Tab-separated table of C-alpha atoms in Angstrom:
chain	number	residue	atom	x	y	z
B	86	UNK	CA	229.988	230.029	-36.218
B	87	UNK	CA	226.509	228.972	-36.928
B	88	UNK	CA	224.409	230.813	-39.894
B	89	UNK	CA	222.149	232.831	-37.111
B	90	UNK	CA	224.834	233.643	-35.341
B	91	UNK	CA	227.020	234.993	-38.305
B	92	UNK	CA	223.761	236.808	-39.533
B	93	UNK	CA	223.489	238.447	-36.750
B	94	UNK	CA	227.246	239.832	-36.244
B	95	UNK	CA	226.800	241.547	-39.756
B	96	UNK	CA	223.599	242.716	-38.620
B	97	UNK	CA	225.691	244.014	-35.705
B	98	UNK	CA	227.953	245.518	-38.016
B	99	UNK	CA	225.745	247.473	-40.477
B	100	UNK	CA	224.057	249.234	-36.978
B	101	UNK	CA	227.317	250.221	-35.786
B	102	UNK	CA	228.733	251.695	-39.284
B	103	UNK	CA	225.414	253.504	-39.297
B	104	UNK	CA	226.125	254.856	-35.477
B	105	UNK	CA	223.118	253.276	-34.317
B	106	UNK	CA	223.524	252.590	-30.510
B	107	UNK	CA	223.540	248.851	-29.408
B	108	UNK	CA	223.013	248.851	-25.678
B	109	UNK	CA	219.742	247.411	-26.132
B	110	UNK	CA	221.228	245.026	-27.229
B	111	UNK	CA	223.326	244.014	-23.722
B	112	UNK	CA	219.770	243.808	-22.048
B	113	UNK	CA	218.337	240.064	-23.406
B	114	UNK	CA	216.644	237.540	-21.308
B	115	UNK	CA	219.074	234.325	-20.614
B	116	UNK	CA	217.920	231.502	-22.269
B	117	UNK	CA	219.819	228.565	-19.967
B	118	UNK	CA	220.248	229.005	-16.272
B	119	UNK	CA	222.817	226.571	-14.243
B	120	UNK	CA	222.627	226.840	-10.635
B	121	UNK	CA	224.011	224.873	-8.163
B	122	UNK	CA	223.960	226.571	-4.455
B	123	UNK	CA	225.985	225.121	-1.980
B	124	UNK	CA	223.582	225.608	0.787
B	125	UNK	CA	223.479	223.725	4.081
B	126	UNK	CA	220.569	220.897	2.437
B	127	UNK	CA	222.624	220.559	-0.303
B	128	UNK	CA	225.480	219.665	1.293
B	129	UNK	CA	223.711	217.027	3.295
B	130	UNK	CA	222.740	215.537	0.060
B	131	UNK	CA	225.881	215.464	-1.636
B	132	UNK	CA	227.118	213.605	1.874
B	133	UNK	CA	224.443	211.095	2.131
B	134	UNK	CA	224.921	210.470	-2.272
B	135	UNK	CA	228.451	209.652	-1.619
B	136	UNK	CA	227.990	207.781	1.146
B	137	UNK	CA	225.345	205.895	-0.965
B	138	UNK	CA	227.587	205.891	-3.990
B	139	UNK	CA	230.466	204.847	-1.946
B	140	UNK	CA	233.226	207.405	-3.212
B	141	UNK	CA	234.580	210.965	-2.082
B	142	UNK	CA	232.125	214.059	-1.802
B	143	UNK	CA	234.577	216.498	-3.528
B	144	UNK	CA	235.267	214.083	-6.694
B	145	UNK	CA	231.442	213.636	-6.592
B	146	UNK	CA	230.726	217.266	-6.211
B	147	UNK	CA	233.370	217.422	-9.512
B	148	UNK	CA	231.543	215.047	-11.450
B	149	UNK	CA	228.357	216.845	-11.081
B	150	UNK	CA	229.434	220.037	-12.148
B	151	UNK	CA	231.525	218.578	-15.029
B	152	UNK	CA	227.714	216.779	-15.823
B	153	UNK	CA	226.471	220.432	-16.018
B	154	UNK	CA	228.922	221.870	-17.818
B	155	UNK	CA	228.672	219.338	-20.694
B	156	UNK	CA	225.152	219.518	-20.653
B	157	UNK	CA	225.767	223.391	-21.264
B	158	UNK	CA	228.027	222.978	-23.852
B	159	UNK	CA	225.878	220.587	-25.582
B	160	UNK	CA	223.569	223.194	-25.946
B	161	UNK	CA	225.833	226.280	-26.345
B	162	UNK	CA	224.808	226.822	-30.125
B	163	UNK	CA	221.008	226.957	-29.267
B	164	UNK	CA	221.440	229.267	-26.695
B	165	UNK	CA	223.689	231.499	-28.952
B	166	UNK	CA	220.969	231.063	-31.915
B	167	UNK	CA	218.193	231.897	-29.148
B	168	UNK	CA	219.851	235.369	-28.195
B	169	UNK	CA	220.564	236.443	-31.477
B	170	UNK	CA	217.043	236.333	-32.288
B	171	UNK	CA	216.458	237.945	-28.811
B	172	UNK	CA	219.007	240.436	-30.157
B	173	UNK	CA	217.520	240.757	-33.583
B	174	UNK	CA	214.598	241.427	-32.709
B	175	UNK	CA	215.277	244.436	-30.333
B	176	UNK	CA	217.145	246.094	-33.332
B	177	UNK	CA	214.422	246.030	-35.596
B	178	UNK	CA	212.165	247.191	-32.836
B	179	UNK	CA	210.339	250.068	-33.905
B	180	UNK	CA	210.115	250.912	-30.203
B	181	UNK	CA	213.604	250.741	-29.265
B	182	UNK	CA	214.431	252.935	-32.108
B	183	UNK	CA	211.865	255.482	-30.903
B	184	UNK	CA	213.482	255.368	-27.634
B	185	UNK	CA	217.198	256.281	-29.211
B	186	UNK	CA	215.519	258.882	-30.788
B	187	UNK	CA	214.233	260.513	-27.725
């Protein structure tokens, strides 16, 4: 676990022994999205790149998703350093804690 990360889960666990409420906390912004809709076009295109590429559509299809998910993973610990900031900074919001109190 990364130093922001860590930071952050003790952070997590001083709020909690003080019975602070954390649901905030559930409501950050993503910071990677990985889409890939199987639509109608797209299917056409994954047809026409194997035909191009000369090999099987599904083992092509595979290959492109694995190519996603590594590039996800790659990046994993940003994203997790990313939304504990995003996180961090909603429980030292002065606003969110005037919201609790109401």
């Amino acid at each position: 676990m990364n130093d922001e990360l860590h930071d952050f889960v003790k952070l997590l666990e001083q709020h909690r022994a003080e019975g602070r409420a954390l649901g905030g906390m559930l409501k950050l912004t993503p910071v990677r999205h990985l889409m890939l809709p199987l639509c109608h076009e797209n299917c056409s295109e994954l047809r026409a790149m194997a035909e191009v590429f000369e090999c099987d559509e599904a083992l092509l299809a595979s290959a492109i998703l694995r190519a996603a998910l590594r590039h996800m993973q790659q990046h994993l610990n940003e994203d997790l350093d990313a939304l504990a900031e995003q996180a961090r900074a909603q429980l030292d919001s002065p606003c969110l804690a005037a919201s609790e109190a109401i």
